[in-house]
mmCIF file of C-alpha atoms and ligand atoms in Angstrom:
data_model
loop_
_atom_site.group_PDB
_atom_site.id
_atom_site.type_symbol
_atom_site.label_atom_id
_atom_site.label_comp_id
_atom_site.label_asym_id
_atom_site.label_seq_id
_atom_site.Cartn_x
_atom_site.Cartn_y
_atom_site.Cartn_z
ATOM 1 C CA MET A 1 0.000 0.000 0.000
ATOM 2 C CA SER A 2 1.244 3.473 -0.843
ATOM 3 C CA THR A 3 2.947 5.269 2.066
ATOM 4 C CA ILE A 4 2.845 8.761 0.551
ATOM 5 C CA LEU A 5 0.351 9.592 3.301
ATOM 6 C CA ARG A 6 0.560 7.682 6.556
ATOM 7 C CA TYR A 7 -0.386 8.055 10.193
ATOM 8 C CA LEU A 8 0.140 6.493 13.572
ATOM 9 C CA THR A 9 -2.091 6.832 16.607
ATOM 10 C CA CYS A 10 -0.924 6.488 20.223
ATOM 11 C CA GLY A 11 -2.641 6.614 23.562
ATOM 12 C CA GLU A 12 -4.572 4.641 26.146
ATOM 13 C CA SER A 13 -8.261 5.193 26.835
ATOM 14 C CA HIS A 14 -7.605 6.489 30.374
ATOM 15 C CA GLY A 15 -4.069 7.738 29.802
ATOM 16 C CA GLN A 16 -3.068 11.375 29.387
ATOM 17 C CA GLY A 17 -4.584 11.629 25.951
ATOM 18 C CA LEU A 18 -4.452 10.524 22.332
ATOM 19 C CA LEU A 19 -1.806 11.493 19.848
ATOM 20 C CA VAL A 20 -1.755 11.141 16.087
ATOM 21 C CA ILE A 21 1.141 11.813 13.743
ATOM 22 C CA LEU A 22 0.076 12.399 10.157
ATOM 23 C CA GLU A 23 2.639 12.614 7.396
ATOM 24 C CA GLY A 24 2.112 13.435 3.730
ATOM 25 C CA ILE A 25 -0.124 16.502 3.767
ATOM 26 C CA PRO A 26 1.322 19.058 1.302
ATOM 27 C CA SER A 27 2.478 22.515 2.423
ATOM 28 C CA GLY A 28 0.246 25.553 2.143
ATOM 29 C CA LEU A 29 -3.047 24.017 3.294
ATOM 30 C CA LYS A 30 -5.059 26.338 5.540
ATOM 31 C CA LEU A 31 -6.161 24.566 8.687
ATOM 32 C CA GLU A 32 -7.861 25.761 11.858
ATOM 33 C CA ARG A 33 -8.088 23.973 15.174
ATOM 34 C CA ASP A 34 -11.850 24.432 15.282
ATOM 35 C CA TYR A 35 -12.199 22.642 11.958
ATOM 36 C CA ILE A 36 -10.757 19.511 13.591
ATOM 37 C CA ASN A 37 -12.741 20.115 16.799
ATOM 38 C CA ARG A 38 -15.994 20.134 14.846
ATOM 39 C CA ASP A 39 -15.517 16.482 13.845
ATOM 40 C CA LEU A 40 -14.269 15.536 17.315
ATOM 41 C CA MET A 41 -17.482 16.930 18.769
ATOM 42 C CA ARG A 42 -19.584 15.113 16.175
ATOM 43 C CA ARG A 43 -17.897 11.835 17.202
ATOM 44 C CA GLN A 44 -18.952 12.362 20.803
ATOM 45 C CA THR A 45 -22.667 12.658 20.075
ATOM 46 C CA GLY A 46 -25.450 10.143 19.482
ATOM 47 C CA TYR A 47 -28.236 8.609 21.524
ATOM 48 C CA GLY A 48 -26.965 5.582 23.443
ATOM 49 C CA ARG A 49 -23.514 6.923 24.327
ATOM 50 C CA GLY A 50 -22.219 6.216 27.835
ATOM 51 C CA GLU A 51 -21.150 8.361 30.770
ATOM 52 C CA ARG A 52 -17.601 8.855 29.523
ATOM 53 C CA MET A 53 -18.874 11.248 26.896
ATOM 54 C CA GLN A 54 -20.268 13.447 29.727
ATOM 55 C CA ILE A 55 -16.741 13.737 31.093
ATOM 56 C CA GLU A 56 -14.824 14.336 27.881
ATOM 57 C CA ARG A 57 -14.784 17.515 25.768
ATOM 58 C CA ASP A 58 -12.549 16.316 22.938
ATOM 59 C CA ARG A 59 -10.547 19.303 21.675
ATOM 60 C CA VAL A 60 -7.303 19.124 19.737
ATOM 61 C CA ARG A 61 -3.942 20.683 20.493
ATOM 62 C CA ILE A 62 -1.869 21.136 17.326
ATOM 63 C CA ILE A 63 1.686 20.235 18.322
ATOM 64 C CA SER A 64 3.554 20.428 15.016
ATOM 65 C CA GLY A 65 3.367 20.717 11.240
ATOM 66 C CA LEU A 66 1.623 24.098 11.081
ATOM 67 C CA ARG A 67 2.794 27.675 11.159
ATOM 68 C CA TRP A 68 0.446 30.641 11.168
ATOM 69 C CA GLY A 69 -2.512 28.574 10.148
ATOM 70 C CA LYS A 70 -0.942 26.750 7.210
ATOM 71 C CA THR A 71 0.628 23.316 6.897
ATOM 72 C CA LEU A 72 4.397 23.118 6.425
ATOM 73 C CA GLY A 73 4.577 19.780 4.620
ATOM 74 C CA SER A 74 6.214 18.337 7.758
ATOM 75 C CA PRO A 75 4.592 15.700 10.001
ATOM 76 C CA ILE A 76 1.471 17.054 11.686
ATOM 77 C CA SER A 77 1.032 15.926 15.273
ATOM 78 C CA LEU A 78 -2.229 16.378 17.091
ATOM 79 C CA PHE A 79 -2.951 15.762 20.774
ATOM 80 C CA ILE A 80 -6.379 15.254 22.335
ATOM 81 C CA PRO A 81 -6.163 15.361 26.148
ATOM 82 C CA ASN A 82 -8.298 12.902 28.146
ATOM 83 C CA LEU A 83 -10.159 14.881 30.799
ATOM 84 C CA ASP A 84 -10.801 11.598 32.642
ATOM 85 C CA TRP A 85 -7.024 11.246 33.123
ATOM 86 C CA LYS A 86 -7.249 13.170 36.389
ATOM 87 C CA ASN A 87 -9.237 10.231 37.843
ATOM 88 C CA TRP A 88 -6.805 7.589 36.561
ATOM 89 C CA GLN A 89 -3.390 9.120 37.220
ATOM 90 C CA LYS A 90 -2.363 6.415 39.682
ATOM 91 C CA LEU A 91 -3.836 3.407 37.915
ATOM 92 C CA MET A 92 -2.538 4.463 34.493
ATOM 93 C CA SER A 93 0.730 6.063 35.576
ATOM 94 C CA PRO A 94 3.592 5.469 33.107
ATOM 95 C CA GLU A 95 5.946 5.377 36.110
ATOM 96 C CA GLY A 96 6.051 3.821 39.581
ATOM 97 C CA SER A 97 4.895 0.319 40.459
ATOM 98 C CA ARG A 98 1.631 -1.398 41.267
ATOM 99 C CA LYS A 99 2.480 -2.378 44.834
ATOM 100 C CA LYS A 100 3.212 1.143 45.995
ATOM 101 C CA ASP A 101 0.432 3.010 44.297
ATOM 102 C CA THR A 102 -2.536 0.810 43.578
ATOM 103 C CA ALA A 103 -2.264 -2.433 45.562
ATOM 104 C CA ASP A 104 -5.850 -2.033 46.746
ATOM 105 C CA ILE A 105 -7.299 -1.937 43.205
ATOM 106 C CA PRO A 106 -8.047 -5.445 41.872
ATOM 107 C CA LEU A 107 -6.557 -6.565 38.567
ATOM 108 C CA PHE A 108 -8.842 -6.869 35.549
ATOM 109 C CA THR A 109 -8.955 -10.665 35.199
ATOM 110 C CA ARG A 110 -12.446 -11.468 33.851
ATOM 111 C CA PRO A 111 -12.249 -11.037 30.063
ATOM 112 C CA ARG A 112 -15.349 -9.809 28.193
ATOM 113 C CA PRO A 113 -16.495 -12.117 25.384
ATOM 114 C CA GLY A 114 -16.130 -10.175 22.114
ATOM 115 C CA HIS A 115 -13.470 -7.751 23.374
ATOM 116 C CA ALA A 116 -9.694 -8.003 22.851
ATOM 117 C CA ASP A 117 -9.203 -8.813 26.576
ATOM 118 C CA LEU A 118 -8.521 -12.577 26.543
ATOM 119 C CA VAL A 119 -6.479 -13.043 23.381
ATOM 120 C CA GLY A 120 -4.628 -9.775 23.965
ATOM 121 C CA GLY A 121 -3.683 -10.930 27.470
ATOM 122 C CA ILE A 122 -2.403 -14.288 26.213
ATOM 123 C CA LYS A 123 -0.522 -12.710 23.321
ATOM 124 C CA TYR A 124 1.236 -9.957 25.305
ATOM 125 C CA ASN A 125 1.626 -12.029 28.503
ATOM 126 C CA PHE A 126 -0.430 -9.818 30.817
ATOM 127 C CA LEU A 127 -2.209 -10.846 33.989
ATOM 128 C CA ASP A 128 -3.908 -7.466 34.235
ATOM 129 C CA LEU A 129 -6.157 -7.292 31.166
ATOM 130 C CA ARG A 130 -6.471 -3.529 31.632
ATOM 131 C CA ASN A 131 -3.179 -3.430 29.705
ATOM 132 C CA VAL A 132 -5.142 -4.731 26.708
ATOM 133 C CA LEU A 133 -8.443 -2.933 26.982
ATOM 134 C CA GLU A 134 -6.876 0.489 27.423
ATOM 135 C CA ARG A 135 -5.481 0.385 23.899
ATOM 136 C CA ALA A 136 -8.164 -1.782 22.283
ATOM 137 C CA SER A 137 -10.834 0.727 23.367
ATOM 138 C CA ALA A 138 -12.659 2.656 20.679
ATOM 139 C CA ARG A 139 -11.458 5.840 22.346
ATOM 140 C CA GLU A 140 -8.492 5.498 19.959
ATOM 141 C CA THR A 141 -10.808 6.594 17.167
ATOM 142 C CA ALA A 142 -10.758 10.187 18.467
ATOM 143 C CA ALA A 143 -7.181 10.354 17.122
ATOM 144 C CA ARG A 144 -8.301 8.972 13.759
ATOM 145 C CA VAL A 145 -11.127 11.472 13.543
ATOM 146 C CA ALA A 146 -8.587 14.282 14.107
ATOM 147 C CA ALA A 147 -6.349 12.953 11.293
ATOM 148 C CA GLY A 148 -9.437 12.445 9.131
ATOM 149 C CA ALA A 149 -10.457 16.076 9.605
ATOM 150 C CA VAL A 150 -7.077 17.246 8.258
ATOM 151 C CA CYS A 151 -7.549 14.970 5.232
ATOM 152 C CA ARG A 152 -11.111 16.245 4.780
ATOM 153 C CA ARG A 153 -9.705 19.827 4.709
ATOM 154 C CA LEU A 154 -7.290 18.791 1.954
ATOM 155 C CA LEU A 155 -10.059 17.098 -0.036
ATOM 156 C CA GLU A 156 -12.226 20.215 0.240
ATOM 157 C CA GLU A 157 -9.618 22.033 -1.868
ATOM 158 C CA PHE A 158 -10.442 19.573 -4.669
ATOM 159 C CA GLY A 159 -14.227 19.796 -4.310
ATOM 160 C CA ILE A 160 -14.522 16.434 -2.513
ATOM 161 C CA SER A 161 -17.035 16.234 0.343
ATOM 162 C CA ILE A 162 -17.917 13.366 2.687
ATOM 163 C CA PHE A 163 -21.188 12.622 4.477
ATOM 164 C CA SER A 164 -22.550 9.836 6.658
ATOM 165 C CA ARG A 165 -25.737 8.562 8.213
ATOM 166 C CA VAL A 166 -27.044 5.649 10.267
ATOM 167 C CA ILE A 167 -29.328 3.279 8.360
ATOM 168 C CA GLN A 168 -29.880 0.491 10.859
ATOM 169 C CA ILE A 169 -29.858 -0.106 14.627
ATOM 170 C CA GLY A 170 -30.499 -3.731 15.566
ATOM 171 C CA GLY A 171 -33.522 -4.847 13.513
ATOM 172 C CA GLU A 172 -34.813 -1.292 12.847
ATOM 173 C CA LYS A 173 -33.936 -0.164 9.325
ATOM 174 C CA ASP A 174 -34.209 3.114 7.411
ATOM 175 C CA GLU A 175 -35.014 2.090 3.812
ATOM 176 C CA SER A 176 -34.449 5.535 2.243
ATOM 177 C CA SER A 177 -31.938 5.954 -0.589
ATOM 178 C CA TRP A 178 -28.461 7.460 -0.315
ATOM 179 C CA LYS A 179 -29.531 9.758 -3.162
ATOM 180 C CA ASP A 180 -31.706 11.756 -0.717
ATOM 181 C CA VAL A 181 -29.007 12.153 1.923
ATOM 182 C CA LEU A 182 -27.726 15.541 0.745
ATOM 183 C CA ASP A 183 -31.188 17.124 0.697
ATOM 184 C CA ASN A 184 -31.789 15.918 4.248
ATOM 185 C CA TYR A 185 -28.333 16.429 5.691
ATOM 186 C CA GLU A 186 -29.273 19.160 8.143
ATOM 187 C CA ARG A 187 -31.838 16.846 9.700
ATOM 188 C CA ILE A 188 -29.288 13.976 9.805
ATOM 189 C CA GLU A 189 -26.671 16.185 11.477
ATOM 190 C CA ASN A 190 -29.114 17.429 14.096
ATOM 191 C CA SER A 191 -30.913 14.158 14.820
ATOM 192 C CA PRO A 192 -30.076 12.017 17.869
ATOM 193 C CA LEU A 193 -29.062 8.977 15.780
ATOM 194 C CA ARG A 194 -27.862 10.591 12.502
ATOM 195 C CA CYS A 195 -30.863 8.931 10.855
ATOM 196 C CA MET A 196 -32.787 10.357 7.881
ATOM 197 C CA ASP A 197 -36.210 8.792 8.627
ATOM 198 C CA GLU A 198 -37.749 10.337 11.745
ATOM 199 C CA ILE A 199 -40.268 7.541 12.291
ATOM 200 C CA VAL A 200 -37.682 4.772 12.061
ATOM 201 C CA GLU A 201 -35.431 6.796 14.353
ATOM 202 C CA LYS A 202 -38.100 6.811 17.063
ATOM 203 C CA LYS A 203 -38.245 3.008 16.862
ATOM 204 C CA MET A 204 -34.464 2.852 17.029
ATOM 205 C CA ILE A 205 -34.499 4.983 20.187
ATOM 206 C CA GLU A 206 -37.095 2.687 21.773
ATOM 207 C CA LEU A 207 -34.893 -0.278 20.915
ATOM 208 C CA ILE A 208 -31.846 1.370 22.500
ATOM 209 C CA ASN A 209 -33.909 2.088 25.650
ATOM 210 C CA LYS A 210 -34.957 -1.556 25.715
ATOM 211 C CA ALA A 211 -31.342 -2.716 25.341
ATOM 212 C CA LYS A 212 -30.309 -0.449 28.199
ATOM 213 C CA GLN A 213 -33.060 -1.849 30.440
ATOM 214 C CA ARG A 214 -31.887 -5.385 29.636
ATOM 215 C CA GLY A 215 -28.267 -4.482 30.457
ATOM 216 C CA ASP A 216 -27.516 -5.132 26.801
ATOM 217 C CA THR A 217 -26.005 -3.344 23.762
ATOM 218 C CA LEU A 218 -26.860 -2.839 20.076
ATOM 219 C CA GLY A 219 -24.994 -2.600 16.788
ATOM 220 C CA GLY A 220 -26.142 -1.459 13.381
ATOM 221 C CA ILE A 221 -25.187 -0.213 9.937
ATOM 222 C CA PHE A 222 -23.945 3.183 8.760
ATOM 223 C CA GLU A 223 -23.320 4.610 5.314
ATOM 224 C CA VAL A 224 -20.603 6.965 4.114
ATOM 225 C CA ILE A 225 -20.995 8.927 0.878
ATOM 226 C CA ALA A 226 -18.183 10.838 -0.830
ATOM 227 C CA LEU A 227 -18.863 13.236 -3.685
ATOM 228 C CA GLY A 228 -16.533 14.869 -6.175
ATOM 229 C CA LEU A 229 -13.910 12.126 -6.613
ATOM 230 C CA PRO A 230 -12.090 12.343 -9.926
ATOM 231 C CA PRO A 231 -12.149 9.156 -12.016
ATOM 232 C CA GLY A 232 -9.058 6.980 -11.648
ATOM 233 C CA LEU A 233 -8.146 7.062 -7.937
ATOM 234 C CA GLY A 234 -6.658 3.708 -6.941
ATOM 235 C CA SER A 235 -5.594 1.190 -9.568
ATOM 236 C CA TYR A 236 -6.421 -2.177 -11.080
ATOM 237 C CA VAL A 237 -2.760 -3.040 -11.705
ATOM 238 C CA GLN A 238 -1.873 -4.341 -8.232
ATOM 239 C CA TRP A 239 -3.940 -5.820 -5.405
ATOM 240 C CA ASP A 240 -2.888 -3.350 -2.745
ATOM 241 C CA LEU A 241 -3.544 -0.333 -4.947
ATOM 242 C CA LYS A 242 -7.253 -1.072 -5.375
ATOM 243 C CA LEU A 243 -9.328 1.722 -3.850
ATOM 244 C CA ASP A 244 -12.183 -0.528 -2.713
ATOM 245 C CA ALA A 245 -9.743 -2.834 -0.910
ATOM 246 C CA ARG A 246 -8.082 0.115 0.795
ATOM 247 C CA LEU A 247 -11.388 1.598 1.897
ATOM 248 C CA ALA A 248 -12.512 -1.776 3.245
ATOM 249 C CA PHE A 249 -9.216 -2.121 5.168
ATOM 250 C CA GLY A 250 -9.696 1.321 6.721
ATOM 251 C CA ILE A 251 -13.322 0.694 7.659
ATOM 252 C CA MET A 252 -12.695 -2.844 8.991
ATOM 253 C CA SER A 253 -9.972 -1.442 11.246
ATOM 254 C CA ILE A 254 -12.569 0.574 13.177
ATOM 255 C CA GLN A 255 -13.307 -1.162 16.487
ATOM 256 C CA ALA A 256 -16.368 -3.490 16.366
ATOM 257 C CA ILE A 257 -16.817 -3.285 12.572
ATOM 258 C CA ILE A 258 -17.665 -6.714 11.155
ATOM 259 C CA GLY A 259 -18.529 -6.066 7.512
ATOM 260 C CA VAL A 260 -18.192 -3.606 4.633
ATOM 261 C CA GLU A 261 -20.035 -3.274 1.330
ATOM 262 C CA ILE A 262 -19.764 -0.845 -1.557
ATOM 263 C CA GLY A 263 -22.694 0.175 -3.767
ATOM 264 C CA MET A 264 -25.230 -2.658 -4.043
ATOM 265 C CA GLY A 265 -22.807 -4.742 -2.009
ATOM 266 C CA PHE A 266 -24.117 -8.161 -0.937
ATOM 267 C CA LYS A 267 -27.425 -7.499 -2.740
ATOM 268 C CA GLY A 268 -25.521 -7.570 -6.040
ATOM 269 C CA ALA A 269 -24.915 -11.288 -5.559
ATOM 270 C CA LEU A 270 -28.678 -11.961 -5.763
ATOM 271 C CA HIS A 271 -29.297 -10.430 -9.202
ATOM 272 C CA PHE A 272 -28.506 -10.988 -12.896
ATOM 273 C CA GLY A 273 -25.497 -9.146 -14.277
ATOM 274 C CA SER A 274 -27.720 -6.915 -16.380
ATOM 275 C CA GLU A 275 -29.360 -5.705 -13.149
ATOM 276 C CA VAL A 276 -26.098 -4.961 -11.397
ATOM 277 C CA GLN A 277 -23.726 -3.228 -13.865
ATOM 278 C CA ASP A 278 -23.938 0.489 -14.625
ATOM 279 C CA GLU A 279 -24.430 1.354 -18.301
ATOM 280 C CA ILE A 280 -22.105 3.935 -19.843
ATOM 281 C CA ALA A 281 -23.136 7.174 -21.551
ATOM 282 C CA TYR A 282 -21.387 10.257 -22.950
ATOM 283 C CA ASP A 283 -22.237 13.895 -23.426
ATOM 284 C CA LYS A 284 -20.019 16.827 -24.350
ATOM 285 C CA GLU A 285 -20.521 18.662 -21.040
ATOM 286 C CA ARG A 286 -20.088 15.737 -18.632
ATOM 287 C CA GLY A 287 -17.828 13.480 -20.690
ATOM 288 C CA PHE A 288 -18.274 9.760 -19.891
ATOM 289 C CA TYR A 289 -20.761 8.971 -17.145
ATOM 290 C CA ARG A 290 -22.885 6.070 -15.852
ATOM 291 C CA LEU A 291 -26.675 5.766 -16.192
ATOM 292 C CA SER A 292 -26.830 4.372 -12.633
ATOM 293 C CA ASN A 293 -24.437 3.975 -9.713
ATOM 294 C CA ARG A 294 -25.019 0.463 -8.415
ATOM 295 C CA CYS A 295 -21.281 -0.116 -8.143
ATOM 296 C CA GLY A 296 -21.066 2.682 -5.566
ATOM 297 C CA GLY A 297 -18.484 4.698 -7.472
ATOM 298 C CA ILE A 298 -15.766 2.050 -7.859
ATOM 299 C CA GLU A 299 -15.009 -0.240 -10.821
ATOM 300 C CA GLY A 300 -11.862 -2.343 -11.150
ATOM 301 C CA GLY A 301 -10.449 -0.908 -7.931
ATOM 302 C CA MET A 302 -10.683 2.664 -9.269
ATOM 303 C CA SER A 303 -13.047 5.571 -8.620
ATOM 304 C CA THR A 304 -15.428 6.091 -11.549
ATOM 305 C CA GLY A 305 -16.159 9.733 -10.724
ATOM 306 C CA GLU A 306 -19.688 8.877 -9.548
ATOM 307 C CA PRO A 307 -20.572 9.167 -5.824
ATOM 308 C CA LEU A 308 -18.750 6.709 -3.557
ATOM 309 C CA VAL A 309 -21.283 4.795 -1.428
ATOM 310 C CA ILE A 310 -19.910 2.527 1.282
ATOM 311 C CA ARG A 311 -21.694 0.852 4.181
ATOM 312 C CA ALA A 312 -20.383 -0.857 7.298
ATOM 313 C CA ALA A 313 -21.909 -3.171 9.886
ATOM 314 C CA MET A 314 -20.975 -2.702 13.538
ATOM 315 C CA LYS A 315 -21.511 -5.437 16.101
ATOM 316 C CA PRO A 316 -22.980 -4.550 19.494
ATOM 317 C CA ILE A 317 -20.367 -3.289 21.983
ATOM 318 C CA SER A 318 -19.020 -6.177 24.047
ATOM 319 C CA THR A 319 -19.132 -4.521 27.468
ATOM 320 C CA LEU A 320 -22.481 -5.559 28.925
ATOM 321 C CA ALA A 321 -24.121 -4.192 32.073
ATOM 322 C CA LYS A 322 -25.534 -7.736 32.455
ATOM 323 C CA PRO A 323 -22.346 -9.640 31.661
ATOM 324 C CA LEU A 324 -21.966 -12.985 29.896
ATOM 325 C CA ARG A 325 -20.092 -16.013 31.189
ATOM 326 C CA SER A 326 -16.336 -15.896 31.232
ATOM 327 C CA VAL A 327 -13.385 -17.450 33.073
ATOM 328 C CA ASP A 328 -11.207 -15.657 35.614
ATOM 329 C CA ILE A 329 -7.719 -15.868 34.110
ATOM 330 C CA LEU A 330 -6.065 -16.310 37.546
ATOM 331 C CA SER A 331 -8.436 -18.723 39.352
ATOM 332 C CA LYS A 332 -9.645 -20.411 36.089
ATOM 333 C CA LYS A 333 -13.129 -20.428 37.671
ATOM 334 C CA GLN A 334 -16.301 -19.776 35.682
ATOM 335 C CA VAL A 335 -17.390 -16.192 36.464
ATOM 336 C CA LYS A 336 -19.353 -13.361 34.902
ATOM 337 C CA ALA A 337 -17.269 -11.083 32.657
ATOM 338 C CA ALA A 338 -16.107 -7.767 34.067
ATOM 339 C CA LYS A 339 -18.432 -4.783 33.901
ATOM 340 C CA GLU A 340 -16.972 -1.512 32.639
ATOM 341 C CA ARG A 341 -18.725 1.748 32.010
ATOM 342 C CA ALA A 342 -19.644 1.678 28.281
ATOM 343 C CA ASP A 343 -21.996 2.807 25.535
ATOM 344 C CA VAL A 344 -25.276 0.971 24.839
ATOM 345 C CA CYS A 345 -25.024 1.918 21.158
ATOM 346 C CA ALA A 346 -22.262 3.818 19.350
ATOM 347 C CA VAL A 347 -23.299 3.443 15.695
ATOM 348 C CA PRO A 348 -23.773 7.242 15.183
ATOM 349 C CA ALA A 349 -20.223 7.802 16.474
ATOM 350 C CA ALA A 350 -18.960 4.999 14.208
ATOM 351 C CA SER A 351 -20.485 6.751 11.189
ATOM 352 C CA VAL A 352 -18.427 9.887 11.948
ATOM 353 C CA ILE A 353 -15.340 7.686 12.375
ATOM 354 C CA GLY A 354 -16.237 6.052 9.031
ATOM 355 C CA GLU A 355 -16.142 9.497 7.387
ATOM 356 C CA ALA A 356 -12.668 10.035 8.835
ATOM 357 C CA VAL A 357 -11.167 6.778 7.564
ATOM 358 C CA VAL A 358 -12.764 7.313 4.150
ATOM 359 C CA ALA A 359 -11.280 10.846 4.077
ATOM 360 C CA ILE A 360 -7.844 9.432 4.939
ATOM 361 C CA GLU A 361 -7.993 6.745 2.229
ATOM 362 C CA ILE A 362 -9.245 9.142 -0.465
ATOM 363 C CA ALA A 363 -6.613 11.699 0.550
ATOM 364 C CA ARG A 364 -3.928 9.003 0.257
ATOM 365 C CA ALA A 365 -5.132 8.057 -3.223
ATOM 366 C CA MET A 366 -5.260 11.746 -4.232
ATOM 367 C CA ARG A 367 -1.702 12.323 -2.962
ATOM 368 C CA GLU A 368 -0.534 9.256 -4.853
ATOM 369 C CA LYS A 369 -2.157 10.383 -8.098
ATOM 370 C CA PHE A 370 -1.403 14.101 -8.012
ATOM 371 C CA GLY A 371 1.772 14.253 -5.894
ATOM 372 C CA GLY A 372 3.290 17.672 -5.322
ATOM 373 C CA ASP A 373 5.057 19.006 -2.243
ATOM 374 C CA SER A 374 2.877 22.104 -2.000
ATOM 375 C CA LEU A 375 -0.873 22.419 -2.361
ATOM 376 C CA GLU A 376 -0.321 24.648 -5.412
ATOM 377 C CA GLU A 377 1.750 21.975 -7.145
ATOM 378 C CA MET A 378 -0.801 19.275 -6.306
ATOM 379 C CA ARG A 379 -3.577 21.510 -7.645
ATOM 380 C CA ARG A 380 -1.727 22.170 -10.926
ATOM 381 C CA ASN A 381 -1.338 18.432 -11.449
ATOM 382 C CA TYR A 382 -4.993 17.830 -10.597
ATOM 383 C CA LEU A 383 -6.262 20.543 -12.970
ATOM 384 C CA SER A 384 -4.112 19.276 -15.815
ATOM 385 C CA TYR A 385 -5.455 15.725 -15.347
ATOM 386 C CA MET A 386 -9.056 16.945 -15.135
ATOM 387 C CA LYS A 387 -8.568 18.941 -18.358
ATOM 388 C CA TYR A 388 -7.272 15.782 -20.047
ATOM 389 C CA VAL A 389 -10.239 13.756 -18.726
ATOM 390 C CA ARG A 390 -12.715 16.339 -20.059
ATOM 391 C CA GLU A 391 -11.074 16.559 -23.486
ATOM 392 C CA ARG A 392 -10.740 12.836 -24.090
HETATM 393 C C1 EPS B 1 -14.865 5.684 24.106
HETATM 394 C C2 EPS B 1 -14.433 5.794 25.387
HETATM 395 C C3 EPS B 1 -14.529 4.656 26.313
HETATM 396 C C4 EPS B 1 -15.775 3.843 25.999
HETATM 397 C C5 EPS B 1 -15.837 3.403 24.552
HETATM 398 C C6 EPS B 1 -15.450 4.437 23.579
HETATM 399 O O1 EPS B 1 -14.576 5.207 27.588
HETATM 400 P P1 EPS B 1 -14.739 4.397 28.970
HETATM 401 O O2 EPS B 1 -14.131 3.057 28.776
HETATM 402 O O3 EPS B 1 -13.992 5.252 29.961
HETATM 403 O O4 EPS B 1 -16.204 4.398 29.255
HETATM 404 O O5 EPS B 1 -16.915 4.610 26.288
HETATM 405 O O6 EPS B 1 -14.997 2.301 24.388
HETATM 406 C C7 EPS B 1 -15.493 1.100 24.000
HETATM 407 C C8 EPS B 1 -16.590 0.972 23.327
HETATM 408 C C9 EPS B 1 -14.699 -0.048 24.334
HETATM 409 O O7 EPS B 1 -15.129 -1.144 24.036
HETATM 410 O O8 EPS B 1 -13.654 0.119 24.934
HETATM 411 C C10 EPS B 1 -14.775 6.811 23.155
HETATM 412 O O9 EPS B 1 -14.180 7.866 23.453
HETATM 413 O O10 EPS B 1 -15.305 6.661 22.044
#
């Protein structure tokens, strides 16, 4: 996979904060802290979120890579402090030792089915599974949303915009089409579940209430739509250059995601070929275009120039208020899994995280295709390619 744009996240859920280092953004891009904060705040919302979101006010500190509001082309590092850190300083201290500071606090030894706890503990040889869960936690996604916001800012310069919405929570499904998302985006942004259909949303809320009463959790499906992609991002020539594969990798790497589909996705497997492919047309103004967009904007691992439509399924969060059976890793006795404070449903947050990883992958493909060390140089290359595409 191309490394022209890459990033690394660091940080534990209850440590001092989350850090992301993003390399490969060209120089000369205007960027404001509040632009990143907007997406961080969006990630914190959604009906069904837990108490942690009452504590945190995710705001970014720009550590490097910018001067006077513009990128320098050097690595950008962003830090999001954890406000909850003040309550965890002893238990999560990078220094000292357990005996002195926290001997009275029991180890986390009852792994939650579905979480990284058990396998992570075996793999890294930990007896305290907190060492696993602190990093496996979906809190890490705050760092990815920050990096995604920088990529979104870059994409804006090329007329690319990214949207998302929730289409399913448990068995409750919004059947509306992605084609209506833009016209209803204000409602989606201001609704408790990022859902387009108000009536379905009410049912979803009831279902979340029911899950909470049961001490249970819920997953669902979200959709990310990206508009304005030029044709030809990604490539068919090598497996790890294919844009659909790279998007799926990014989305699958989000905690609790268990499936990805693009365009018609799994439904495409149920139909005849003539009902699945998108017929090609041409007119002088638009150049080549498709008469439909069932493929979701990607053919042969490359963007077609039509809207990118990608959906992801999230499993219910594995921390249950009414825990499932587990085994204590020290006593080997059958016990109930540990209870941690957690969300009942975090699908709306996952949809915002989905936007971020899609922004990162599209930005990477744009950097690969149009290169340039400065934004101006990248733009010149882009405009020249777009002129060629139009005149073909
Ligand atoms: C999260 C913060 C975490 C969890 C959640 C996501 O905070 P805490 O563990 O203190 O409640 O709410 O993490 C998980 C779903 C998980 O499985 O670890 C966040 O900032 O998104």
